[in-house]
Coordinates of C-alpha atoms in Angstrom, one line a residue:
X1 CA -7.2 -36.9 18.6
X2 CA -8.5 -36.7 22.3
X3 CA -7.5 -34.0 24.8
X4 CA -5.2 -34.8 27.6
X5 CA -7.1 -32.6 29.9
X6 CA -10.5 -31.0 30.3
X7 CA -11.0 -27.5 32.8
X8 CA -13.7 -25.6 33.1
X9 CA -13.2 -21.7 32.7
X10 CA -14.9 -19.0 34.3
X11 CA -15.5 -15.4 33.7
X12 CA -13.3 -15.2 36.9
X13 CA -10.3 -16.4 35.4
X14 CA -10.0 -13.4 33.3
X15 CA -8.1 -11.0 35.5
X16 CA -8.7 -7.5 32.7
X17 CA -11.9 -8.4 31.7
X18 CA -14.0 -6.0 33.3
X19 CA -11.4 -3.7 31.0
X20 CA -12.7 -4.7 27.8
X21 CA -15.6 -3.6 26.3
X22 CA -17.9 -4.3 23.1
X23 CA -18.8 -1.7 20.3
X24 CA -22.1 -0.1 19.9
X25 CA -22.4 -0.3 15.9
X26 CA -25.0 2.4 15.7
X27 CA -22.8 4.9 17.8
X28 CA -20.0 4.6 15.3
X29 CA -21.8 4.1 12.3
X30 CA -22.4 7.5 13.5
X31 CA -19.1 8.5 13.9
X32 CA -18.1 7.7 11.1
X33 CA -20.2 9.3 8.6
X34 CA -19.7 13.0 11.0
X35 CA -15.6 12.2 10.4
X36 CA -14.6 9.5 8.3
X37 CA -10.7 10.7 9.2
X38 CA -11.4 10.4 12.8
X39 CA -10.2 7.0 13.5
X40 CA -10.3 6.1 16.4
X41 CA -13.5 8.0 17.2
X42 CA -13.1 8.8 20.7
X43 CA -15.3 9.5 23.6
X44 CA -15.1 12.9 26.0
X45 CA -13.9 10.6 28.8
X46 CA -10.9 9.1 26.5
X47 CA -10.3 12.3 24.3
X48 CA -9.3 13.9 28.3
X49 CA -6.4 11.5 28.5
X50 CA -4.9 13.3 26.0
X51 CA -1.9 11.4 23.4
X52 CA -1.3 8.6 25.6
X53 CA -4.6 7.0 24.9
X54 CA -4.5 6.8 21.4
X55 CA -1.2 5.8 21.2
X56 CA -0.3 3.1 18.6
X57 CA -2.3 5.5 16.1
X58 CA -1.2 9.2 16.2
X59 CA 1.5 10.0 14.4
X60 CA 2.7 7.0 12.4
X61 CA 1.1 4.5 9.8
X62 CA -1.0 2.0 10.9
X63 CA -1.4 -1.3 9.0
X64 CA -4.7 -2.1 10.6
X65 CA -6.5 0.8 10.6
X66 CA -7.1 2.5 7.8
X67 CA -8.4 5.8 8.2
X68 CA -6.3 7.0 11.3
X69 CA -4.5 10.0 11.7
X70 CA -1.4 8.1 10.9
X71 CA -2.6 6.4 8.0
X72 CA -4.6 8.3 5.5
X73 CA -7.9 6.5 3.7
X74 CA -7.2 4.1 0.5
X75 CA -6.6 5.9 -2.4
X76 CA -8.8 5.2 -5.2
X77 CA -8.0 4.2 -8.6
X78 CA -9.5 7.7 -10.4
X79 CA -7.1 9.6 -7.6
X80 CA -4.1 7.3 -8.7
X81 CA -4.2 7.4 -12.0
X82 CA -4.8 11.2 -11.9
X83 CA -1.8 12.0 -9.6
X84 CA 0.2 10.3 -12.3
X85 CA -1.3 12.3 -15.1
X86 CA -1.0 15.2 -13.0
X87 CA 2.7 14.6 -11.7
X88 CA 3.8 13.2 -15.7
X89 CA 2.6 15.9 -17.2
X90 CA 0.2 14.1 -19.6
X91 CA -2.3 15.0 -21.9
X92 CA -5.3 12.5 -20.8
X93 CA -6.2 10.5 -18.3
X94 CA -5.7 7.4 -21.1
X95 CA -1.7 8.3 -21.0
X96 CA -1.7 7.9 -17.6
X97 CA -3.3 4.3 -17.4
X98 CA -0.6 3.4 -20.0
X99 CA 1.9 4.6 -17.9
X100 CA 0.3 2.8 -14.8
X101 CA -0.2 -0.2 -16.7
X102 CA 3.4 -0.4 -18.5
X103 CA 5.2 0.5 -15.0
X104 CA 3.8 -2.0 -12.9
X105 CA 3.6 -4.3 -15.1
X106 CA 7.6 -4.0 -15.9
X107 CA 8.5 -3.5 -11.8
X108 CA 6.4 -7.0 -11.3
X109 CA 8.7 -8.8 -14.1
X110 CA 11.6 -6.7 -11.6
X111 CA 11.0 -7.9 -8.4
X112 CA 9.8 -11.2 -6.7
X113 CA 6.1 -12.6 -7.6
X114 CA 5.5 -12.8 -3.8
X115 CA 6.5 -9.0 -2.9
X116 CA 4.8 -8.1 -6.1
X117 CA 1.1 -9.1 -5.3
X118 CA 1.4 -8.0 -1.5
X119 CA 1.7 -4.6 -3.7
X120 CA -0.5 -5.2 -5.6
X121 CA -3.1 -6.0 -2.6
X122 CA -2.5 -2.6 -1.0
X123 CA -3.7 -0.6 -4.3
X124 CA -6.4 0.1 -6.0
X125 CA -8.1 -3.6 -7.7
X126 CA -7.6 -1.9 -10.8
X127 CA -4.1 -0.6 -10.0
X128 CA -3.3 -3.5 -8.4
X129 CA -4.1 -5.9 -11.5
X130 CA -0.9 -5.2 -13.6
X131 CA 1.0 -6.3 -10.9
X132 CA -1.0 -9.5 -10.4
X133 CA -1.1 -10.5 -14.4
X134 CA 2.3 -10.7 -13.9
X135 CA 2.9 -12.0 -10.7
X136 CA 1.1 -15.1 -11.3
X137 CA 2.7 -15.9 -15.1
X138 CA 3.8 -19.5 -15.0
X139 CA 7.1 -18.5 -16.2
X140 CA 8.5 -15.7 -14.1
X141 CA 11.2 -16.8 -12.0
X142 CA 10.6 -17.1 -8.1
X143 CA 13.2 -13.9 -7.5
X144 CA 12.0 -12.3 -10.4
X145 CA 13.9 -11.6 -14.2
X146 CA 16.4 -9.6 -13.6
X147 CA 17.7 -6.4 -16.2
X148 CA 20.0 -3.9 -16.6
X149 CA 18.7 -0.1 -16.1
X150 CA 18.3 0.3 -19.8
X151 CA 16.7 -3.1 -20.1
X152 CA 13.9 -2.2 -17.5
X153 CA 13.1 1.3 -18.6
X154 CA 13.2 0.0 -22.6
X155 CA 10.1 -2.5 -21.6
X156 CA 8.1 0.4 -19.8
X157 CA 8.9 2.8 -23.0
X158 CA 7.7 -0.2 -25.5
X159 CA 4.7 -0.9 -23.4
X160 CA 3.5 2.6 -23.0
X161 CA 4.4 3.8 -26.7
X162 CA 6.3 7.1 -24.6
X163 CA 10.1 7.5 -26.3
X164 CA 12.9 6.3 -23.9
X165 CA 13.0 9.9 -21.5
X166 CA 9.8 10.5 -20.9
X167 CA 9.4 6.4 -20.1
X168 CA 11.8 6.9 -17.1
X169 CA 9.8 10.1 -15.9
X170 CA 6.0 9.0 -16.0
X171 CA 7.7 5.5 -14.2
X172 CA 9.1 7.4 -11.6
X173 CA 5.8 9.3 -11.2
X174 CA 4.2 6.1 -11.2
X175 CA 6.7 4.3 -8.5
X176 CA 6.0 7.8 -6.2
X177 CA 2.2 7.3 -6.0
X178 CA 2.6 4.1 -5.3
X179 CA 4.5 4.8 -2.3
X180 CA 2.0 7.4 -1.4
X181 CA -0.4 4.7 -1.7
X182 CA 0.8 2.0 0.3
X183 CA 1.0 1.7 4.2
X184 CA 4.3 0.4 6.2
X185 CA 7.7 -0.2 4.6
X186 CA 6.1 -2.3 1.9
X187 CA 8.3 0.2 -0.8
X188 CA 11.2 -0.1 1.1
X189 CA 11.1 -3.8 0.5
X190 CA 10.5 -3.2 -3.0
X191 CA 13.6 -0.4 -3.6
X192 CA 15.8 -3.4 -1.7
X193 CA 15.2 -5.9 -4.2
X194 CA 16.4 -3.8 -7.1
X195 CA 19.7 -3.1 -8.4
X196 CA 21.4 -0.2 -6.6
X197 CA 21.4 1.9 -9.9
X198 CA 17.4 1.0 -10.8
X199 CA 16.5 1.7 -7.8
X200 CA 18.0 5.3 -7.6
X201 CA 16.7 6.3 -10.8
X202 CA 12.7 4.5 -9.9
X203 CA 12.7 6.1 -6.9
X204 CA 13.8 9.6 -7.8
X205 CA 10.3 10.9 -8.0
X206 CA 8.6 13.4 -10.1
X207 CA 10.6 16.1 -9.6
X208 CA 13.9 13.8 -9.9
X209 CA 16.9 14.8 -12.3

């Protein structure tokens, strides 16, 4: 296909360009490694501007920046799985992978494949797996299989070998690390496609009745 017009553009034609600037890679290399936290590593001149210039950052979660104030660094999988051991209440590190594992592997049957791997692609690659292996089975249903409450925590107690109460406590612990480890309203999403009752119970946390 041809163009219907040709125009020459010019630095000129840019009215804020003389705003913008490049990075120098070495400077925040540098900042980096001195505060890996830091984001967005600013200058004395900027830093005097006070809030205002960081704004878009401070004080809420970010889904492009990583590392800001607002939105703590990726957790990684030995810190999941060990804020689920720790939060359950189990014995070894090997309990709490079960648990991770039988969790999200039950909550990806739950909810839709789609909203399932975007999960899956804000956790750990590890972590994120047993949501995927599900996600992408050729015979889960498009808006996901859906269960009664005793239904849903019966699977998670069968695939983690834990009886029936402690199943609906190490998922819960699961489900709240989870949130802890994702950015934006990506759990939100997640409580909204489950029943009213599943979701009250999930989403209870560790410290739930």
């Amino acid at each position: 296909m041809r163009p219907l017009a040709r125009r020459a553009v010019a630095p000129e034609d840019f009215p804020f360009l003389d705003r913008l600037r490049g990075h120098d890679d070495a400077a925040v290399f540098a900042r980096v490694e001195a505060d890996p936290l830091g984001f967005p590593w600013l200058d004395a001149r900027e830093r005097a501007k006070g809030p205002e210039s960081t704004r878009g950052h401070r004080g809420r979660k970010c889904l492009f920046c990583p590392g800001s104030p607002g939105n703590p660094a990726p957790m990684r999988h030995d810190d999941f799985i060990g804020q689920v051991q720790a939060r359950a209440r189990l014995d070894s590190r090997g309990a709490a992978e079960a648990a991770t594992r039988a969790s999200l592997e039950t909550l990806a049957e739950r909810i839709p494949p789609a909203l399932a791997e975007h999960l899956a692609a804000q956790l750990p690659r590890e972590i994120g797996e047993h949501l995927r292996r599900v996600a992408t089975a050729p015979d889960l249903p498009a808006t996901g299989i859906r269960m009664t409450n005793e239904q849903f925590f019966a699977r998670v107690s069968e695939r983690s070998g834990a009886d029936l109460p402690k199943a609906v406590h190490e998922a819960r612990c699961v489900v709240e690390v989870t949130d802890e480890a994702t950015v934006g309203s990506l759990t939100d999403k997640v409580r909204d496609a489950l029943d009213d009752e599943l979701a009250d119970v999930l989403f209870a946390g560790s410290s739930g009745r």
